[in-house]
Amino acid sequence: MRYCKYCNLHYNTPLDHCLFCNNELTKTNLENSQQMMEQTYLYPEFQKRKNSKRFLLRLYTFLGLIAIITCVYLDLSNHLEKGLSWSRYVISPIAYLLFFMSIITSSKKSIQKIIYLSYLTLLFLVYLGSIGDSSVWSIEFVMPLGLISINITMLFFLLIKKRRHHDYAIYSMLTSIIGMLPIILLFTHRLTYTWPTITCFLYSLTTFLGILIFTPEATKEELKRRLHL
Amino acid sequence: MKRKNYWYPVDNAGKIFPAVSKDSRSSVFRLSFYLTQNIQPTLLEQAVNEVLPRFETFAVELKSGLFWNYLSPNKHQFRVKSEPSIMCKYVPASKNYGYLFNVYYYENKITLETFHSLSDGTGAMEFLKSITYRYCCLCGYQMEHEGLIRSHIPFSSKENQDMFCNEYDKSKKKNLKEEPAYHLNGEKFADHFSLCIRAQVDTEQLLTLTRSLNVTIGEYVTALLAYSIYTQNVDCRKSKKPIKLFVPVNLRKYFPSNTLRNFSLYIKATYDPRLDWTFESMLSETKRQFLEQLNKEDLHGRINSNVWIEKSLFIKILPLALKNLAFKLGYYYLAENISTYAISNLGPVSLPEDMKAFIKDVEFSIGGTNMAISSIHSHTNIMLNTEWKDLGYISHFIKCLVDSGLKVNIDTNYREGLDEIL
């Protein structure tokens, strides 16, 4: 045991100096070789963490913002009256990558990350299509087929991960509901190619009803939990 | 019989923590037992996994609903880990197989760190006692549990009750309006490091001292800490904001219950720093304020007000994402902003006679900048945690203990040269 004669404190920890007055600690008379052996630190040694992931995210955010501001300035300085044109092709992938990286580095569950990343990618592709001359490929093909892909992925997880069936049933139901939404476009827009949107709607509806019918009790229970007030 | 498909809404006290917790505010507290011999990790892991199914409220994971979070069974194998150097560290549940608690080992120490949404100190201590008891049994020791080890007592659904909702009576609410409090300031340690200084004193000596002053240990320690902050922090006396020390109260003493979930509420000691205080005047003021607040009626009123917020229709139907935003704001204005410091007293830990021989010491810590007190055998551990580099008020607090005639033994997680990297 160590002792600070200035503060009148006994130390169980093998420090050389007093924590409060910084004077050298003396060994008490009681201290023999066995006690010396026993006197150890009660807590593990602090080790500084290297948070390179966070640093890279910050660096990318910084560089991305600089690139966005520069592009917007250059774009607007040439065609202020037309608004943003080519710079949107630069801004959108930078923003996409930024969101992508923040989702990847977040503490969410893997399945949630997959869902968020899938929808983010889909949104990015649809936006990319919408800023071009023709949005047909993105709105009429990429969006419905992408939503079907997400639904199939969720159904795949639902079927193979029996242990988390309740969770995945809800995720599948949610993706199915989202998959049914593009049908609205059929009524509000004149779509050139209607079959992908109709297929997406029918597939999503089938999945939704399938989950409701084949796992009614489990889904009902999970829904009750998720919606409890 | 063991249930498989149970679930719980998070209790009233725990609802806010999932929304506001992060690296710098972990909402985690720590309980440790120091054993007489070094820990064998494989046996410890086996002990946790054998005990865990009995503790339904711990064998859970946090899930998000549309309106509220809830706790759902977690069937993953639990893994124990070597103790990290940061106390009460924030560990996202996704990195811990969804579990909201961690069991660590270091030399002869078993540590349980629990996220506050799960339980309070009393509930977590029951869990740690059961783990340690089972661990000792697995090491080959024969022990009688004497009815003090929860895992050996038949399961009762009362253990899982949300006592806040059980005791709710909307007709007896109390006004919860609070003014902002003075805050400690200065330079913080890097990497959310919390320096711990454990002052170990003889319980009998401490009781003799507090009895001579006609106060309880809690009142004495609260007044002494307030006085240390008042005298050592230069800007404190100029501050218009009062020093407010928050002291959690175990409500099981006032509303009989054996729940393992959160069932504690704070009382507070408030001091105007512009007044001329002596330690004696602070002590008598603390005693008066404790007496005023520590009664069943007052505590019940505060439970009702807290639960009333949760029960109001507007709050209920607000989607979780919006609630989380509201929680963040609410936590700042109704918890962080109104508190200078928190002092939690777990009291003496009761163990079966056979087990006492294997437990050398107990430790309770809330991490961050807080104080936690626990007692075992014949000594009391006063654990002072701080994120601030200025140790003036802690130094003064300990000096006062020494000057009162107590023999103080210090333990710390500080090591020579640490200040160079922090």
XYZ file of C-alpha atoms in Angstrom:
651
model
C 0.000 0.000 0.000
C 1.226 3.494 -0.884
C 0.677 6.571 1.238
C 0.574 10.304 0.625
C 1.818 12.007 3.760
C 0.606 15.415 2.553
C -2.990 14.374 1.813
C -3.056 11.585 4.415
C -4.385 9.172 1.813
C -3.707 5.477 1.347
C -3.431 4.145 -2.187
C -4.290 0.576 -3.162
C -3.218 1.357 -6.727
C 0.545 1.165 -7.434
C 0.899 4.820 -8.430
C 4.163 6.702 -7.797
C 2.567 10.110 -7.264
C -0.516 11.347 -5.441
C -3.403 12.072 -7.744
C -4.314 15.272 -5.894
C -1.019 16.907 -4.811
C 1.373 15.138 -7.214
C 3.831 14.472 -4.381
C 5.702 11.204 -4.356
C 3.909 8.388 -2.545
C 5.741 6.550 0.194
C 5.476 2.864 0.930
C 3.777 2.132 4.233
C 5.433 0.047 6.947
C 2.814 -2.615 6.349
C 4.069 -3.172 2.868
C 5.942 -6.395 2.513
C 6.900 -8.331 -0.570
C 3.639 -10.301 -0.667
C 1.514 -7.171 -0.501
C 3.673 -5.637 -3.222
C 2.876 -8.635 -5.392
C -0.841 -8.323 -4.657
C -1.026 -4.619 -5.417
C -2.216 -4.375 -8.971
C -4.332 -2.018 -10.992
C -8.039 -2.697 -10.647
C -8.792 -1.346 -14.097
C -7.348 -2.085 -17.537
C -4.900 0.376 -19.025
C -6.388 3.078 -21.212
C -5.562 2.732 -24.855
C -6.248 5.474 -27.284
C -8.659 4.468 -30.034
C -7.964 5.085 -33.671
C -11.238 6.089 -35.240
C -10.156 6.052 -38.868
C -13.702 5.281 -40.109
C -15.081 8.477 -38.608
C -12.146 10.496 -39.910
C -12.624 9.174 -43.450
C -16.332 10.011 -43.318
C -15.535 13.549 -42.191
C -12.853 13.948 -44.854
C -15.228 12.743 -47.555
C -17.982 15.083 -46.268
C -15.564 18.009 -46.369
C -14.263 17.239 -49.867
C -17.780 16.465 -51.093
C -19.137 19.793 -49.845
C -16.270 21.685 -51.467
C -16.922 19.865 -54.778
C -20.680 20.554 -54.566
C -20.222 24.276 -53.816
C -17.658 24.651 -56.633
C -19.830 22.851 -59.189
C -22.974 24.793 -58.232
C -21.052 28.074 -58.496
C -19.565 27.224 -61.899
C -22.886 25.925 -63.214
C -24.895 28.920 -62.008
C -22.299 31.480 -63.092
C -22.736 30.344 -66.722
C -26.513 29.799 -66.803
C -28.070 31.550 -63.836
C -31.455 31.887 -65.544
C -31.675 28.144 -66.379
C -30.843 26.970 -62.895
C -28.731 23.912 -62.185
C -27.907 21.705 -65.168
C -24.757 19.536 -65.435
C -23.807 20.074 -61.789
C -26.706 17.847 -60.750
C -24.781 14.902 -62.234
C -21.935 15.698 -59.837
C -24.014 16.571 -56.759
C -26.228 13.489 -56.791
C -23.461 10.814 -56.747
C -21.563 12.736 -54.051
C -24.702 12.968 -51.912
C -25.506 9.331 -52.650
C -22.063 8.186 -51.538
C -22.258 10.337 -48.419
C -25.590 8.806 -47.359
C -24.277 5.373 -48.358
C -21.227 5.709 -46.128
C -23.162 7.095 -43.177
C -25.596 4.146 -43.357
C -22.730 1.649 -43.631
C -20.958 3.135 -40.604
C -24.135 3.501 -38.518
C -24.970 1.151 -35.667
C -28.124 -0.178 -37.311
C -28.815 -3.882 -37.722
C -27.495 -5.509 -40.935
C -30.978 -6.121 -42.303
C -31.943 -2.511 -41.719
C -28.773 -1.374 -43.470
C -29.636 -3.572 -46.479
C -33.131 -2.095 -46.666
C -31.942 1.515 -46.325
C -29.124 1.037 -48.865
C -31.458 -0.628 -51.370
C -33.982 2.198 -51.213
C -31.207 4.803 -51.303
C -29.705 3.249 -54.441
C -33.131 3.057 -56.054
C -33.842 6.684 -55.205
C -30.462 7.699 -56.628
C -31.084 5.861 -59.914
C -34.576 7.308 -60.254
C -33.254 10.805 -59.597
C -30.420 10.291 -62.092
C -33.005 9.311 -64.703
C -35.268 12.234 -63.902
C -32.560 14.851 -64.512
C -31.788 13.450 -67.986
C -33.665 14.001 -71.192
C -35.842 10.964 -70.708
C -37.055 9.608 -67.393
C -38.752 6.604 -69.002
C -36.040 4.102 -68.112
C -35.817 5.187 -64.504
C -39.489 5.730 -63.651
C -40.960 2.973 -65.779
C -38.285 0.289 -65.510
C -35.707 0.898 -62.776
C -38.194 1.861 -60.055
C -40.699 -1.005 -60.380
C -38.055 -3.640 -61.109
C -35.911 -2.313 -58.253
C -38.864 -2.502 -55.858
C -39.522 -6.076 -56.973
C -35.844 -6.902 -56.303
C -36.073 -5.458 -52.776
C -39.260 -7.460 -52.155
C -37.607 -10.653 -53.383
C -34.576 -9.992 -51.151
C -36.807 -9.512 -48.106
C -38.813 -12.616 -48.933
C -35.537 -14.535 -49.261
C -34.485 -13.419 -45.763
C -37.952 -14.226 -44.448
C -37.721 -17.782 -45.761
C -34.158 -18.573 -44.684
C -34.038 -16.797 -41.320
C -36.645 -18.786 -39.406
C -35.434 -17.490 -36.039
C -36.234 -13.915 -36.906
C -39.402 -14.717 -38.797
C -41.516 -12.162 -36.893
C -39.156 -9.306 -37.722
C -38.706 -10.178 -41.351
C -42.440 -10.669 -41.828
C -42.942 -7.036 -40.863
C -40.068 -5.821 -43.043
C -41.491 -7.830 -45.957
C -44.936 -6.376 -45.388
C -43.513 -2.862 -45.376
C -41.509 -3.387 -48.577
C -44.615 -4.928 -50.159
C -46.697 -1.886 -49.271
C -44.013 0.402 -50.740
C -43.922 -1.853 -53.831
C -47.626 -1.244 -54.392
C -47.288 2.538 -54.412
C -46.001 3.065 -58.022
C -49.450 1.963 -59.251
C -50.500 5.543 -58.462
C -48.366 6.632 -61.441
C -50.559 4.556 -63.689
C -53.486 6.804 -62.873
C -51.712 10.130 -62.617
C -49.106 9.885 -65.425
C -49.169 8.592 -68.924
C -46.742 5.701 -68.739
C -45.325 4.413 -72.042
C -44.561 0.984 -70.633
C -47.117 -0.107 -68.079
C -46.185 -3.771 -67.618
C -43.261 -3.255 -65.144
C -45.433 -1.118 -62.839
C -48.365 -3.560 -63.025
C -46.025 -6.511 -62.417
C -44.514 -4.724 -59.418
C -47.979 -4.027 -57.987
C -49.195 -7.569 -58.493
C -46.026 -9.111 -57.098
C -46.106 -6.852 -54.032
C -49.804 -7.530 -53.464
C -49.208 -11.278 -53.751
C -46.323 -11.120 -51.257
C -48.365 -9.015 -48.840
C -51.357 -11.344 -48.962
C -49.070 -14.395 -48.785
C -47.483 -13.148 -45.575
C -50.897 -12.320 -44.122
C -52.362 -15.715 -44.988
C -49.443 -18.065 -44.320
C -48.170 -16.537 -41.115
C -51.250 -14.901 -39.669
C -50.638 -15.458 -35.937
C -46.969 -14.527 -35.909
C -47.562 -11.476 -38.055
C -50.545 -10.390 -36.016
C -48.494 -10.692 -32.824
C -45.583 -8.784 -34.324
C -47.894 -6.108 -35.672
C -49.435 -5.748 -32.237
C -46.004 -5.168 -30.760
C -44.907 -2.759 -33.444
C -48.102 -0.746 -33.226
C -48.579 -0.744 -29.451
C -49.551 2.631 -28.064
C -42.721 -22.330 -16.903
C -40.369 -20.473 -19.186
C -42.129 -18.304 -21.748
C -40.867 -17.944 -25.311
C -42.962 -15.216 -26.819
C -43.011 -12.516 -24.217
C -42.491 -8.851 -24.942
C -42.569 -5.653 -22.948
C -43.041 -2.018 -23.679
C -39.965 -0.193 -22.312
C -40.830 1.106 -18.831
C -41.563 4.749 -18.158
C -38.081 5.622 -16.858
C -36.296 3.729 -19.624
C -38.222 5.099 -22.603
C -36.008 8.120 -23.116
C -32.594 6.405 -23.109
C -32.604 4.721 -26.562
C -33.201 8.133 -28.138
C -30.614 10.138 -26.230
C -27.735 7.696 -25.762
C -24.475 8.111 -27.625
C -20.703 7.865 -27.027
C -20.672 10.927 -24.795
C -23.846 9.991 -22.891
C -23.986 6.236 -22.615
C -26.880 5.803 -20.096
C -24.989 2.758 -18.841
C -24.165 1.939 -15.224
C -21.689 -0.537 -13.863
C -21.766 -3.075 -11.057
C -18.738 -5.225 -10.242
C -17.810 -7.973 -7.842
C -14.174 -8.575 -6.951
C -13.659 -12.260 -6.265
C -10.878 -13.961 -4.360
C -9.411 -15.515 -7.485
C -8.967 -14.671 -11.159
C -11.966 -15.127 -13.446
C -12.189 -17.977 -15.936
C -13.965 -16.460 -18.976
C -15.405 -19.759 -20.288
C -17.039 -20.545 -16.948
C -18.300 -16.989 -16.645
C -19.884 -17.178 -20.099
C -21.487 -20.493 -19.175
C -22.804 -18.970 -15.947
C -24.356 -16.004 -17.781
C -26.002 -18.229 -20.384
C -27.417 -20.532 -17.716
C -28.787 -17.694 -15.617
C -30.046 -15.479 -18.446
C -33.248 -17.413 -19.332
C -34.441 -16.881 -15.736
C -34.118 -13.123 -16.161
C -36.683 -12.399 -18.870
C -36.172 -8.676 -18.567
C -32.468 -8.999 -19.420
C -32.766 -11.674 -22.151
C -34.199 -9.150 -24.563
C -33.351 -6.905 -27.466
C -34.675 -3.457 -28.195
C -36.910 -3.103 -31.225
C -38.548 -0.098 -32.795
C -42.289 0.038 -33.211
C -44.265 2.677 -35.046
C -45.029 4.581 -31.828
C -42.748 3.174 -29.117
C -39.698 0.989 -28.696
C -40.288 -2.376 -27.088
C -38.300 -5.287 -25.688
C -38.504 -8.621 -27.423
C -36.869 -11.990 -26.538
C -33.252 -12.372 -27.598
C -32.231 -15.958 -28.248
C -28.598 -15.354 -29.169
C -25.811 -16.972 -27.207
C -24.369 -14.335 -24.856
C -20.619 -13.622 -25.075
C -18.583 -12.223 -22.193
C -15.730 -9.844 -23.009
C -12.535 -8.568 -21.507
C -13.166 -5.298 -19.650
C -12.623 -2.181 -21.779
C -10.596 0.729 -20.435
C -13.543 3.139 -20.690
C -16.071 2.734 -17.903
C -19.748 2.545 -18.725
C -18.951 2.686 -22.402
C -21.736 3.090 -24.940
C -21.966 -0.113 -26.962
C -24.601 -0.160 -29.724
C -26.847 -3.194 -29.260
C -26.120 -4.254 -32.845
C -22.511 -4.896 -31.807
C -23.597 -7.008 -28.843
C -25.985 -9.487 -30.492
C -28.828 -7.142 -29.573
C -28.241 -7.452 -25.812
C -28.535 -4.303 -23.748
C -26.029 -5.338 -21.120
C -22.430 -6.480 -21.120
C -20.563 -8.840 -18.818
C -16.836 -8.186 -18.587
C -13.987 -9.893 -16.795
C -10.682 -8.424 -15.667
C -8.265 -10.211 -13.312
C -10.529 -11.187 -10.367
C -13.394 -8.859 -11.297
C -16.791 -9.635 -12.853
C -18.445 -6.526 -14.225
C -22.007 -6.058 -15.383
C -22.712 -2.922 -17.408
C -26.408 -2.360 -17.988
C -28.220 0.028 -20.300
C -30.704 1.998 -18.217
C -33.709 1.076 -20.383
C -33.469 -2.432 -18.963
C -33.180 -1.964 -15.258
C -31.931 0.151 -12.375
C -29.140 -0.603 -9.899
C -31.282 -2.792 -7.655
C -32.528 -4.961 -10.529
C -29.082 -5.277 -12.099
C -27.552 -6.231 -8.751
C -29.980 -9.179 -8.543
C -28.780 -10.295 -11.971
C -25.087 -9.887 -11.111
C -25.523 -11.773 -7.832
C -27.131 -14.661 -9.709
C -24.363 -14.726 -12.339
C -21.639 -14.651 -9.699
C -23.366 -17.304 -7.588
C -23.668 -19.599 -10.594
C -20.064 -18.863 -11.557
C -18.860 -19.857 -8.071
C -20.935 -23.067 -8.301
C -19.370 -23.856 -11.692
C -15.941 -23.330 -10.118
C -16.820 -26.196 -7.806
C -17.895 -24.395 -4.630
C -20.915 -25.635 -2.707
C -23.053 -22.799 -1.417
C -26.457 -22.203 0.166
C -28.390 -19.431 -1.548
C -30.455 -18.575 1.581
C -33.190 -17.143 -0.631
C -30.972 -14.188 -1.565
C -30.166 -15.288 -5.118
C -33.000 -14.444 -7.517
C -32.160 -17.209 -10.015
C -32.913 -19.751 -7.266
C -36.285 -18.251 -6.400
C -39.279 -19.375 -8.519
C -40.164 -16.935 -11.289
C -42.985 -14.531 -10.613
C -44.542 -12.277 -13.233
C -44.343 -9.472 -10.662
C -40.607 -9.290 -11.400
C -41.390 -7.990 -14.872
C -43.993 -5.428 -13.889
C -43.713 -1.827 -14.960
C -44.323 -0.440 -11.483
C -44.566 3.135 -12.746
C -47.703 2.224 -14.699
C -48.989 0.035 -11.867
C -48.869 2.898 -9.407
C -50.227 5.473 -11.855
C -53.047 7.626 -10.576
C -53.728 10.557 -12.874
C -55.649 12.482 -10.257
C -52.538 13.048 -8.114
C -50.039 14.800 -10.336
C -47.211 17.061 -9.253
C -45.717 20.000 -11.085
C -42.384 18.966 -12.619
C -41.196 22.396 -13.701
C -37.505 22.861 -12.991
C -35.103 25.757 -13.384
C -31.706 25.279 -15.104
C -28.818 24.306 -12.852
C -25.187 25.351 -12.589
C -22.913 23.090 -14.637
C -19.343 22.013 -14.036
C -17.122 23.217 -16.838
C -13.550 23.253 -18.076
C -11.553 20.872 -20.210
C -12.770 17.318 -20.656
C -10.714 14.171 -21.113
C -10.462 12.948 -24.698
C -12.274 9.894 -26.072
C -15.130 10.151 -23.513
C -12.765 8.875 -20.854
C -14.232 9.001 -17.366
C -11.658 9.150 -14.591
C -12.731 7.148 -11.587
C -11.514 7.734 -8.076
C -12.765 5.211 -5.574
C -12.581 6.271 -1.953
C -12.947 3.300 0.346
C -13.882 4.041 3.944
C -14.846 1.958 6.929
C -18.648 1.779 7.108
C -18.767 1.835 10.909
C -16.501 4.916 11.045
C -18.631 6.644 8.434
C -21.835 5.797 10.304
C -20.357 7.062 13.568
C -19.492 10.332 11.839
C -22.922 10.799 10.230
C -24.757 9.783 13.420
C -22.793 12.379 15.348
C -24.101 14.965 12.879
C -27.611 13.483 13.061
C -27.800 12.854 9.313
C -27.781 9.851 6.965
C -24.809 8.853 4.783
C -26.706 10.078 1.713
C -27.370 13.496 3.265
C -23.779 13.850 4.459
C -22.233 12.923 1.124
C -24.658 15.149 -0.817
C -23.957 18.168 1.379
C -20.206 17.563 1.285
C -20.144 17.319 -2.484
C -22.289 20.438 -2.877
C -19.968 22.280 -0.511
C -16.917 21.079 -2.476
C -18.408 22.320 -5.745
C -19.412 25.605 -4.082
C -15.960 26.293 -2.648
C -13.739 24.943 -5.422
C -15.402 26.144 -8.606
C -14.549 29.811 -9.002
C -17.414 30.629 -11.357
C -19.991 28.885 -9.184
C -20.503 31.721 -6.691
C -21.083 34.187 -9.508
C -23.602 31.920 -11.157
C -27.285 32.774 -10.927
C -28.057 29.120 -11.477
C -28.356 26.933 -8.385
C -26.224 23.902 -7.620
C -28.593 20.966 -7.999
C -27.613 17.502 -6.932
C -29.869 14.683 -8.057
C -30.193 11.635 -5.859
C -32.045 8.588 -7.225
C -34.373 6.939 -4.728
C -35.197 3.231 -4.789
C -39.005 3.307 -4.887
C -39.273 -0.344 -3.831
C -38.933 0.896 -0.250
C -42.017 3.072 -0.608
C -44.092 0.934 -2.984
C -43.336 -2.711 -2.114
C -42.258 -4.571 -5.225
C -39.708 -7.099 -6.379
C -39.592 -5.842 -9.952
C -36.308 -6.169 -11.820
C -37.151 -3.266 -14.097
C -36.577 0.420 -13.473
C -38.293 1.600 -10.359
C -36.398 4.580 -9.056
C -36.972 8.293 -9.087
C -34.722 11.163 -8.146
C -35.007 13.697 -5.399
C -32.847 16.782 -5.546
C -30.882 19.038 -3.257
C -30.793 22.645 -4.446
C -28.453 25.378 -3.199
C -28.296 29.009 -4.282
C -24.557 29.677 -4.813
C -24.996 33.436 -4.246
C -25.733 32.799 -0.573
C -22.983 32.497 2.003
C -22.826 28.809 2.784
C -20.879 26.872 5.391
C -20.741 23.099 5.367
C -22.991 22.976 8.431
C -25.624 25.180 6.823
C -25.513 23.085 3.657
C -25.906 19.923 5.709
C -28.966 21.187 7.560
C -30.457 22.466 4.281
C -29.850 19.058 2.664
C -31.524 17.327 5.573
C -34.520 19.636 5.337
C -34.881 19.132 1.587
C -34.518 15.351 1.812
C -37.145 15.205 4.555
C -39.487 17.326 2.457
C -39.170 15.147 -0.646
C -38.709 11.678 0.782
C -42.307 10.795 1.443
C -44.641 8.462 -0.366
C -47.152 11.135 -1.337
C -44.594 13.398 -2.963
C -42.888 10.533 -4.805
C -46.258 9.214 -5.972
C -47.133 12.635 -7.376
C -43.932 12.654 -9.414
C -44.526 9.104 -10.698
C -47.997 10.194 -11.807
C -46.669 13.247 -13.619
C -44.039 11.204 -15.460
C -46.496 8.506 -16.488
C -49.136 11.087 -17.412
C -46.825 12.400 -20.153
C -46.511 8.883 -21.582
C -50.260 8.278 -21.348
C -51.385 11.486 -23.012
C -53.022 10.775 -26.371
C -50.984 13.350 -28.279
C -47.691 11.790 -27.171
C -49.015 8.274 -27.756
C -49.921 8.811 -31.398
C -46.733 10.695 -32.278
C -44.562 8.448 -34.514
C -41.401 7.146 -32.858
C -39.090 9.179 -35.111
C -40.747 12.401 -33.890
C -40.816 11.146 -30.299
C -37.076 10.543 -30.497
C -36.552 14.162 -31.535
C -38.790 15.303 -28.685
C -36.907 13.046 -26.253
C -33.595 14.617 -27.256
C -34.940 18.100 -26.597
C -36.769 16.973 -23.463
C -33.708 15.262 -22.056
C -31.680 18.413 -22.426
C -34.288 20.711 -20.867
C -35.749 18.337 -18.273
C -32.724 16.284 -17.226
C -29.294 17.454 -18.324
C -29.883 21.170 -18.090
C -31.433 21.002 -14.629
C -28.783 18.863 -12.941
C -25.287 19.728 -11.708
C -24.338 16.278 -10.499
C -25.931 12.930 -9.614
C -25.291 10.849 -6.528
C -26.570 7.298 -6.386
C -26.419 5.159 -3.257
C -26.964 1.448 -3.774
C -26.588 0.719 -0.070
C -25.233 -2.483 1.461
C -25.191 -5.562 -0.763
C -26.728 -8.613 0.899
C -25.099 -11.927 0.051
C -25.528 -15.491 1.307
C -23.027 -16.310 4.069
C -21.284 -18.964 1.942
C -20.835 -16.529 -0.926
C -19.377 -13.741 1.209
C -16.109 -15.674 1.518
C -15.592 -15.497 -2.260
C -16.503 -11.841 -2.752
C -13.808 -9.394 -1.731
C -15.430 -6.210 -2.840
C -18.277 -4.561 -4.724
C -18.216 -1.539 -6.985
C -20.962 0.657 -8.358
C -20.383 3.342 -10.958
C -22.598 5.496 -13.175
C -19.766 6.672 -15.409
C -19.715 10.214 -16.839
C -19.481 12.782 -14.042
C -21.369 11.219 -11.164
C -20.956 9.640 -7.770
C -22.058 6.138 -6.791
C -21.916 4.518 -3.377
C -22.028 0.864 -2.421
C -21.185 -1.100 0.714
C -20.094 -4.640 1.379
C -18.577 -6.455 4.354
C -17.408 -3.654 6.628
C -16.484 -0.968 4.109
C -18.162 1.567 1.841
C -16.925 2.484 -1.625
C -17.565 6.024 -2.758
C -16.944 6.061 -6.494
C -16.382 9.483 -7.999
C -16.366 9.608 -11.766
C -15.426 12.671 -13.717
C -15.017 13.612 -17.351
C -13.398 16.926 -16.354
C -9.665 17.362 -15.934
C -10.116 19.754 -13.017
C -10.155 17.572 -9.905
C -10.448 20.469 -7.451
C -13.858 19.611 -6.014
C -13.043 15.881 -5.791
C -9.783 16.678 -4.027
C -11.676 18.901 -1.574
C -14.337 16.244 -1.024
C -11.740 13.608 -0.171
C -9.742 16.006 1.990
C -12.898 16.684 4.027
C -13.436 12.947 4.513
C -9.841 12.602 5.748
C -10.166 15.675 7.975
C -13.295 14.149 9.522
C -11.104 11.361 10.842
C -11.869 8.687 8.264
C -9.133 6.459 6.897
C -9.487 6.734 3.131
C -8.063 4.190 0.678
C -7.884 5.343 -2.915
C -8.215 3.244 -6.060
C -8.263 4.767 -9.506
C -8.150 3.964 -13.197
C -5.538 6.712 -13.575
C -2.031 5.629 -14.479
C 1.182 7.630 -14.635
C 1.447 9.405 -17.980
C -2.249 9.116 -18.781
C -2.728 12.886 -18.825
C -0.253 13.082 -21.712
C -2.513 11.064 -24.019
C -5.809 12.392 -22.689
